[in-house]
């Protein structure tokens, strides 16, 4: 009988200890002195941002740059060609992503098929980036050294006090401007 009472007391003590531990784990920690919430570090600056000029920036400053009619016609044609190619690539990308998603939904994924479909997605992304770079190169090559220098001076300074991409962190020159890797908007 004494053994049963001792065992019962031990079980009760263990249960009490366990409940105290669980309850204390659920209680919120005491408030600590308020610290300023730190913003996540900004993304690294575009490594080519100082070497290329977004089409939007060139178009917005065409009068200041003194673009010739021949330069405008060339750039308009290149932007339209790139936009059409980009739209085509977006359709292909969406199709490839849907195929990859369907493959990945299976309980047992066919590894070779999934990786093959992933390669299609990655190849498509590469083509999109290549199309943007081709446009940036062609635009830069059509600008005179003076025009390039003027565009360079129009870019906001980059540094610790300046968010990447522009005064408000969006686009190369601020509100309404898209980053250099964004597709160009078609002209109407």
mmCIF file of C-alpha atoms in Angstrom:
data_model
loop_
_atom_site.group_PDB
_atom_site.id
_atom_site.type_symbol
_atom_site.label_atom_id
_atom_site.label_comp_id
_atom_site.label_asym_id
_atom_site.label_seq_id
_atom_site.Cartn_x
_atom_site.Cartn_y
_atom_site.Cartn_z
ATOM 1 C CA UNK A 1 0.000 0.000 0.000
ATOM 2 C CA UNK A 2 2.854 2.396 0.820
ATOM 3 C CA UNK A 3 4.420 1.672 -2.564
ATOM 4 C CA UNK A 4 1.161 2.582 -4.318
ATOM 5 C CA UNK A 5 0.903 5.851 -2.389
ATOM 6 C CA UNK A 6 4.555 6.655 -3.147
ATOM 7 C CA UNK A 7 4.020 5.903 -6.825
ATOM 8 C CA UNK A 8 0.849 8.017 -6.855
ATOM 9 C CA UNK A 9 2.669 10.934 -5.189
ATOM 10 C CA UNK A 10 5.535 10.628 -7.692
ATOM 11 C CA UNK A 11 3.143 10.625 -10.658
ATOM 12 C CA UNK A 12 1.258 13.620 -9.226
ATOM 13 C CA UNK A 13 4.535 15.519 -8.634
ATOM 14 C CA UNK A 14 5.738 14.749 -12.172
ATOM 15 C CA UNK A 15 2.396 15.871 -13.653
ATOM 16 C CA UNK A 16 2.502 19.090 -11.618
ATOM 17 C CA UNK A 17 6.078 19.800 -12.690
ATOM 18 C CA UNK A 18 5.218 19.113 -16.329
ATOM 19 C CA UNK A 19 2.181 21.429 -16.222
ATOM 20 C CA UNK A 20 4.282 24.220 -14.650
ATOM 21 C CA UNK A 21 6.868 23.868 -17.412
ATOM 22 C CA UNK A 22 4.205 23.914 -20.146
ATOM 23 C CA UNK A 23 2.391 26.921 -18.688
ATOM 24 C CA UNK A 24 5.604 28.915 -18.289
ATOM 25 C CA UNK A 25 6.562 28.107 -21.881
ATOM 26 C CA UNK A 26 3.245 29.548 -23.100
ATOM 27 C CA UNK A 27 3.502 32.828 -21.230
ATOM 28 C CA UNK A 28 4.922 35.714 -23.225
ATOM 29 C CA UNK A 29 8.387 36.893 -22.386
ATOM 30 C CA UNK A 30 8.534 40.058 -20.339
ATOM 31 C CA UNK A 31 8.758 43.117 -22.542
ATOM 32 C CA UNK A 32 12.284 44.175 -23.303
ATOM 33 C CA UNK A 33 13.327 47.745 -23.902
ATOM 34 C CA UNK A 34 12.070 48.864 -27.268
ATOM 35 C CA UNK A 35 14.660 48.660 -29.949
ATOM 36 C CA UNK A 36 14.267 50.349 -33.254
ATOM 37 C CA UNK A 37 13.187 47.848 -35.837
ATOM 38 C CA UNK A 38 15.893 47.573 -38.394
ATOM 39 C CA UNK A 39 14.873 47.493 -42.015
ATOM 40 C CA UNK A 40 16.242 44.600 -44.012
ATOM 41 C CA UNK A 41 19.442 45.468 -45.810
ATOM 42 C CA UNK A 42 18.844 46.953 -49.240
ATOM 43 C CA UNK A 43 19.434 44.665 -52.188
ATOM 44 C CA UNK A 44 22.851 44.994 -53.752
ATOM 45 C CA UNK A 45 23.011 47.709 -56.399
ATOM 46 C CA UNK A 46 22.664 46.704 -60.026
ATOM 47 C CA UNK A 47 26.229 45.931 -61.108
ATOM 48 C CA UNK A 48 25.518 47.328 -64.584
ATOM 49 C CA UNK A 49 23.332 50.212 -63.460
ATOM 50 C CA UNK A 50 26.076 52.753 -63.967
ATOM 51 C CA UNK A 51 26.943 51.447 -67.431
ATOM 52 C CA UNK A 52 23.551 51.221 -69.166
ATOM 53 C CA UNK A 53 20.578 53.498 -69.639
ATOM 54 C CA UNK A 54 16.980 52.321 -69.252
ATOM 55 C CA UNK A 55 14.864 52.992 -72.347
ATOM 56 C CA UNK A 56 12.351 54.922 -70.225
ATOM 57 C CA UNK A 57 15.019 57.319 -69.064
ATOM 58 C CA UNK A 58 16.200 57.962 -72.625
ATOM 59 C CA UNK A 59 12.626 58.515 -73.843
ATOM 60 C CA UNK A 60 11.751 60.858 -70.979
ATOM 61 C CA UNK A 61 14.765 63.056 -71.680
ATOM 62 C CA UNK A 62 14.880 62.896 -75.469
ATOM 63 C CA UNK A 63 14.626 66.683 -75.883
ATOM 64 C CA UNK A 64 17.274 67.401 -73.243
ATOM 65 C CA UNK A 65 19.542 64.862 -74.898
ATOM 66 C CA UNK A 66 18.919 66.309 -78.326
ATOM 67 C CA UNK A 67 18.066 62.959 -79.880
ATOM 68 C CA UNK A 68 17.992 63.075 -83.661
ATOM 69 C CA UNK A 69 15.006 61.797 -85.620
ATOM 70 C CA UNK A 70 17.166 58.910 -86.774
ATOM 71 C CA UNK A 71 18.016 57.996 -83.143
ATOM 72 C CA UNK A 72 14.345 58.205 -82.109
ATOM 73 C CA UNK A 73 13.244 56.013 -85.013
ATOM 74 C CA UNK A 74 15.950 53.467 -84.262
ATOM 75 C CA UNK A 75 15.128 53.308 -80.554
ATOM 76 C CA UNK A 76 11.380 53.123 -81.170
ATOM 77 C CA UNK A 77 11.947 50.180 -83.531
ATOM 78 C CA UNK A 78 14.258 48.407 -81.083
ATOM 79 C CA UNK A 79 11.860 48.901 -78.179
ATOM 80 C CA UNK A 80 8.925 47.599 -80.220
ATOM 81 C CA UNK A 81 10.941 44.592 -81.413
ATOM 82 C CA UNK A 82 12.091 43.799 -77.870
ATOM 83 C CA UNK A 83 8.586 44.234 -76.464
ATOM 84 C CA UNK A 84 7.169 41.782 -78.998
ATOM 85 C CA UNK A 85 9.932 39.276 -78.218
ATOM 86 C CA UNK A 86 9.435 39.747 -74.489
ATOM 87 C CA UNK A 87 5.686 39.083 -74.782
ATOM 88 C CA UNK A 88 6.383 35.908 -76.746
ATOM 89 C CA UNK A 89 8.868 34.781 -74.111
ATOM 90 C CA UNK A 90 6.374 35.500 -71.315
ATOM 91 C CA UNK A 91 3.853 33.163 -72.942
ATOM 92 C CA UNK A 92 6.510 30.470 -73.281
ATOM 93 C CA UNK A 93 7.580 31.001 -69.675
ATOM 94 C CA UNK A 94 4.041 30.637 -68.388
ATOM 95 C CA UNK A 95 3.566 27.431 -70.366
ATOM 96 C CA UNK A 96 6.851 25.996 -69.064
ATOM 97 C CA UNK A 97 5.990 26.949 -65.471
ATOM 98 C CA UNK A 98 2.574 25.287 -65.711
ATOM 99 C CA UNK A 99 4.159 22.086 -67.045
ATOM 100 C CA UNK A 100 6.733 22.104 -64.248
ATOM 101 C CA UNK A 101 4.030 22.728 -61.651
ATOM 102 C CA UNK A 102 1.955 19.796 -62.925
ATOM 103 C CA UNK A 103 4.984 17.516 -62.743
ATOM 104 C CA UNK A 104 5.843 18.644 -59.220
ATOM 105 C CA UNK A 105 2.288 18.036 -57.935
ATOM 106 C CA UNK A 106 2.643 14.250 -58.298
ATOM 107 C CA UNK A 107 3.262 12.199 -55.147
ATOM 108 C CA UNK A 108 6.309 10.709 -56.808
ATOM 109 C CA UNK A 109 8.029 13.225 -59.067
ATOM 110 C CA UNK A 110 9.681 12.043 -62.271
ATOM 111 C CA UNK A 111 13.077 13.640 -61.634
ATOM 112 C CA UNK A 112 14.282 13.650 -65.234
ATOM 113 C CA UNK A 113 11.041 15.174 -66.504
ATOM 114 C CA UNK A 114 10.977 17.812 -63.737
ATOM 115 C CA UNK A 115 14.585 18.829 -64.337
ATOM 116 C CA UNK A 116 14.014 18.939 -68.079
ATOM 117 C CA UNK A 117 11.037 21.244 -67.555
ATOM 118 C CA UNK A 118 13.065 23.356 -65.129
ATOM 119 C CA UNK A 119 15.724 23.729 -67.825
ATOM 120 C CA UNK A 120 13.037 25.099 -70.161
ATOM 121 C CA UNK A 121 12.019 27.672 -67.533
ATOM 122 C CA UNK A 122 15.637 28.684 -66.905
ATOM 123 C CA UNK A 123 16.411 28.885 -70.630
ATOM 124 C CA UNK A 124 13.395 31.135 -71.056
ATOM 125 C CA UNK A 125 14.521 33.414 -68.212
ATOM 126 C CA UNK A 126 17.960 33.596 -69.795
ATOM 127 C CA UNK A 127 16.435 34.606 -73.135
ATOM 128 C CA UNK A 128 14.387 37.326 -71.440
ATOM 129 C CA UNK A 129 17.438 38.770 -69.737
ATOM 130 C CA UNK A 130 19.400 38.535 -72.961
ATOM 131 C CA UNK A 131 16.681 40.450 -74.838
ATOM 132 C CA UNK A 132 16.831 43.236 -72.232
ATOM 133 C CA UNK A 133 20.614 43.391 -72.426
ATOM 134 C CA UNK A 134 20.535 43.501 -76.242
ATOM 135 C CA UNK A 135 18.157 46.450 -76.077
ATOM 136 C CA UNK A 136 20.312 48.253 -73.509
ATOM 137 C CA UNK A 137 23.443 47.726 -75.625
ATOM 138 C CA UNK A 138 21.780 48.896 -78.835
ATOM 139 C CA UNK A 139 20.388 52.009 -77.175
ATOM 140 C CA UNK A 140 23.726 52.878 -75.592
ATOM 141 C CA UNK A 141 25.584 52.333 -78.856
ATOM 142 C CA UNK A 142 23.203 54.700 -80.657
ATOM 143 C CA UNK A 143 23.864 57.526 -78.180
ATOM 144 C CA UNK A 144 26.764 59.925 -78.615
ATOM 145 C CA UNK A 145 29.392 60.259 -75.891
ATOM 146 C CA UNK A 146 27.877 63.621 -74.933
ATOM 147 C CA UNK A 147 24.383 62.150 -74.657
ATOM 148 C CA UNK A 148 25.705 59.315 -72.509
ATOM 149 C CA UNK A 149 27.487 61.762 -70.226
ATOM 150 C CA UNK A 150 24.308 63.829 -69.877
ATOM 151 C CA UNK A 151 22.272 60.703 -69.016
ATOM 152 C CA UNK A 152 24.926 59.662 -66.509
ATOM 153 C CA UNK A 153 24.639 63.044 -64.795
ATOM 154 C CA UNK A 154 20.847 62.657 -64.611
ATOM 155 C CA UNK A 155 21.097 59.425 -62.646
ATOM 156 C CA UNK A 156 20.628 59.866 -58.919
ATOM 157 C CA UNK A 157 23.708 59.308 -56.788
ATOM 158 C CA UNK A 158 23.984 55.905 -55.179
ATOM 159 C CA UNK A 159 25.308 55.466 -51.721
ATOM 160 C CA UNK A 160 24.383 54.838 -48.111
ATOM 161 C CA UNK A 161 21.874 57.672 -47.968
ATOM 162 C CA UNK A 162 20.210 56.838 -51.274
ATOM 163 C CA UNK A 163 17.958 53.841 -51.844
ATOM 164 C CA UNK A 164 18.881 51.686 -54.828
ATOM 165 C CA UNK A 165 17.062 52.542 -58.008
ATOM 166 C CA UNK A 166 16.110 56.143 -57.354
ATOM 167 C CA UNK A 167 14.971 58.650 -54.761
ATOM 168 C CA UNK A 168 12.060 56.504 -53.642
ATOM 169 C CA UNK A 169 13.629 53.116 -54.386
ATOM 170 C CA UNK A 170 11.546 52.537 -57.518
ATOM 171 C CA UNK A 171 13.095 52.619 -60.935
ATOM 172 C CA UNK A 172 16.282 54.281 -62.094
ATOM 173 C CA UNK A 173 15.163 57.851 -61.621
ATOM 174 C CA UNK A 174 12.314 57.751 -59.158
ATOM 175 C CA UNK A 175 8.548 57.469 -59.318
ATOM 176 C CA UNK A 176 7.103 56.155 -62.519
ATOM 177 C CA UNK A 177 10.368 54.758 -63.804
ATOM 178 C CA UNK A 178 10.979 51.046 -63.952
ATOM 179 C CA UNK A 179 14.205 49.238 -63.144
ATOM 180 C CA UNK A 180 16.539 48.453 -66.060
ATOM 181 C CA UNK A 181 15.561 44.780 -66.086
ATOM 182 C CA UNK A 182 11.846 45.567 -66.488
ATOM 183 C CA UNK A 183 10.421 45.083 -69.953
ATOM 184 C CA UNK A 184 10.005 48.216 -72.000
ATOM 185 C CA UNK A 185 6.483 49.504 -72.411
ATOM 186 C CA UNK A 186 5.182 49.554 -75.971
ATOM 187 C CA UNK A 187 4.711 52.928 -77.622
ATOM 188 C CA UNK A 188 1.354 53.718 -79.151
#
